[in-house]
Amino acid sequence: MTSRALLLAVLAAGCNDSRARDEVAATAAALRPCPPAGCDVEPPEPPPEPPPRPPRPEGTPGACDGASGQLALSAASIQLGQSVSMAWSVNRPSGCLESALLSGAPVGDQGTKTLTSWSSKVMVLSLGGKQLATASFEVVLPMVVHIDGSSPAWRDLMIQALGTPGRTVILADTVDMDLTGQEGIYLRENVTFTSELPNPGNVVASFAVDPNAAGGYRGPARTPNRPGPRLFTNSTQRPLFNIRCNGLNIFGDNVKVNGFRIQGPHPETMDGDENLEQGFQIDSCVNVEIFNMELSGFSGQAIYVVDPLDRQFAFDHVRIHDNYIHNNQHVGGNGYGVESAPGARMAVERNLFDFNRHAIASSGAEKTGYRAHQNLVLAGGGIHDTFFNPTTHQFDVHGDANCDTPSDTAWNCGNAGDTYLITSNSFQYTRDYAVKLRGQPRTSAIIADNFFAHTYLDDAVALRTQTNVIVTSNTVDSHPEARFGVCDFDGDGRDDLFLATGATWWWSSEGRYPWSFLAPHRETLDQVGLGDFNGDGRCDVFAVNATAGTWEIAPGGRGPWLALPGSYAIPFSELAFGDFNGDRRKDVFRRAPDGQWWAISPGVYGWTALQSSGVALGDLRFGDFNGNGLTDVLSRAGNGQWQISWDARSPWDPVYNHYEDFSGMRVANVDGIPGDDLVRYTVLQPINGRWDVASGARGGWAFLTARAWPPLEPYLTFRPAQTMRWALGRFNGLTTASLLEVDFTRQSLIFTRNSTPNTPYGLFSY
C-alpha cells in the first residue's frame, strides 16, 4: 500500500488504527489533505458526539464557582491528517449540577476523545460558565495546501493556510465555498492564493504561479473559458480578506492572488452605511499582486488600498491587473471597483470593468495616486442614484476639501492626490464623464491616448483646474463594439469574438465569456485581417507595417508582431483574405490598381495570378460559396446583378434574381448546405427586425429568424431594432454557423438553424 493510500485508509477509518497512524505521521505533511475518487471529497469530520445527557436540574446559583478541572492533549503539534487524543477530568463542588462543556459540547466529568482536525484548535473545558482548563494543538501545514472541498473543515484549513507565511494555497476547480460570517481573513507574507485546472484539458491558461512550488502545477482554473472556483459571502465584511502590514507584528508583503471568483453579498445597488463591505483591504503592504480574478458584489470596494506607513511609494508596489471587476455599487458614494485610499499608490492595468459606481476611485490625500493603463470600461454602472445626480463618472480623483458653496460637500475642491497616469484606456461608458479630477493634483495628472465613446472630449473628461494636468492624444466618438471580429483564437474549434478598441485588443471565448485582454496593439478591425496565417490552428491577426515595408502577424492575437517572409510595398487598402489553394491557411488577396487579382501565402507559395476585374475591392465579397474548399469572389455587375468568380479564377458567372447592395451583409454557412451563404438584417419597424439568408449566394432570400421588442410609448424616440449588433460564427462548435444577437440590453441570444431557437447565450453583458 502506498503512503498516500495508507493515509486515505486511516482517514476513512477515523484514524482508530494506532499502528497505521504512526506509519502515516512520517509522510502526512507531504501529502494532499483530500482523498481522490474512491473516498468522499470532503475532509473527515470528528467522530459524532454521544447523545447529550439529560440536562441536570439547576442547582444553587454560584454552586459551581469552586470547580476545577484538567485537560490534557497527547501532542501539542500534529501534521496535517493526524489525530490528537484528549483526556479531561472535572472536580465539582457539592450542589453543582451543571453539565461540563468541552469547547461548547456537553461531556461527562471524566473522559477521553480522539479528534481529527484539519486546522489548529484551542480546546476549552468549562463548568457553570467558569473556564476550568484550556489546551491547544497546532496543525503543521505543508508548504503547498490543496483545498479540494467547500465544507467548514475545508474553510478552516484554507483560513489557517492563508495566515501561515510562505504557503501556496490552491483551490480545486470544484470549490464553491460559503464564507458568510468570516471577516478579516489574513493573507500573510509570501502567500500565493490560487487555483488549479482539474486536468491539462484543451483550455488556454493565461497566467501561472511557479510550477515548481506546487509540484507539477497545471495552471489556474480560471481561464478565458472557465470561470474558476468561487468563494462567496452573504454578510457585510469590512474586509473579507486582509493583506496588512502594521510595521510591528503583522506582515503581508509579497502576496499573490490569482485564478478564481469572489462574490460579495450585493450585486445590485445598495444604500446605507451598513452595506459598505469590501473584498480585499491592502494596508501598507508592497509587492502585492491581484490578477486573473472575478470580483463582484461589494457595495464598498472590491479592492481597497491604503498606506498609513508610507511604504507604497511606487505604483508597482500594488498591481491589480487582468481582472473582471463588476457590480460593485452603492447609492451616493462608495461602490468602487478599486480605491486608492490615503497614502496608497497602485497600478490598475488591463482590467475589465462594468456596473461599478466608480471603476477606480482615489482619495485626494497627500502621497496618493494610481496608474490606470489599458483597461476596458464597458457601458454599465455609474449609478449615483440621488435626486440631483442620478449618474456619476468612472475614473475618479477626489479633492481634499469641499468647495465654498454651502451645498457642495462632495470633496470637489482643494488638492487632488499626487500623481495620476490615465493612459490607453477604452471607455464604452457614456452616462456621465469617463474621467473626473475634482481638485488640483499636487504633482501631475496625465490623461493621454484614451479612447472615449463620448462625442466631445469635454463630455468625457471633467477637470477642476488645468494646473498640473496634461490632456493629450485622446480619441472621441469611438465605437469599436458596433461590430465584432469573429475568429478562433484558442484553436478549440469554436469561433470567438474579437474587439479592437484602438488602444488594445480583447477577445470573448465562444462569444460567451467576458472579454479577456489579448494584446496592447492599436490597430482597429478595419486595419487588420483575421485568420490562421501560420497554420497552427489558431487565429492570427494580420497587419501591414508600411514603415518597414513588411506584412506582420500577431500569432494567436497575443504575441508581438512577427514579420512574414518578404517585403511588400502594398497598402492595406488593396488587400483582402481567403483560402485560394485549399490548404486551410489564410492567404492574402490583392487587387492591383490595374484590376489584376493576385494571391500569396508568404513562406508557402509566391504571387499567383487569379482573375482580373474593374470592380473596386470594396465592392467584392469573399466566401466558399460552392463548398469546394476554395474562396470564391462575389460582386455586382454594372446593372447591379450579382456575379461570382469561382475559386477567384473563372470568368464572372451571373447569379440570377439578385440585385441587392451588399452593404451590411455577412458571409457564413448558416443553412448547413455545403457552401457559404449571405445573410442580411432588415429593420421592419422600430421594434421589429428579421434576418434572411441567400443560400450559397445563389438561392432566393429565405427567412432565417426574427426579433421583436415590446411596444414603445408613443413619445419615445428610442429604436431598439436599429441598435442591434450581430455576428455569425461557429460559436457552439457546430459545422453550421450560428447567429449571435446583442440588443440594447447588452444581453445576447443565439440562433442555429434547425437546432435551437433564439435562446439566451452570453454569461456577461457585452
Coordinates of N, CA and C in Angstrom, one line a residue, residues 93 199 397 597 632:
P93 N -17.9 20.9 43.0 CA -18.3 21.1 44.4 C -19.7 20.5 44.6
N199 N -7.4 19.0 -15.0 CA -6.6 18.2 -15.8 C -6.1 19.1 -16.9
V397 N -11.0 61.1 -9.0 CA -10.0 61.6 -8.1 C -10.6 62.6 -7.2
W597 N -6.0 40.5 -60.1 CA -6.1 39.8 -58.8 C -4.9 38.9 -58.6
D632 N -14.2 31.9 -53.3 CA -14.8 32.5 -54.4 C -15.0 34.0 -54.2

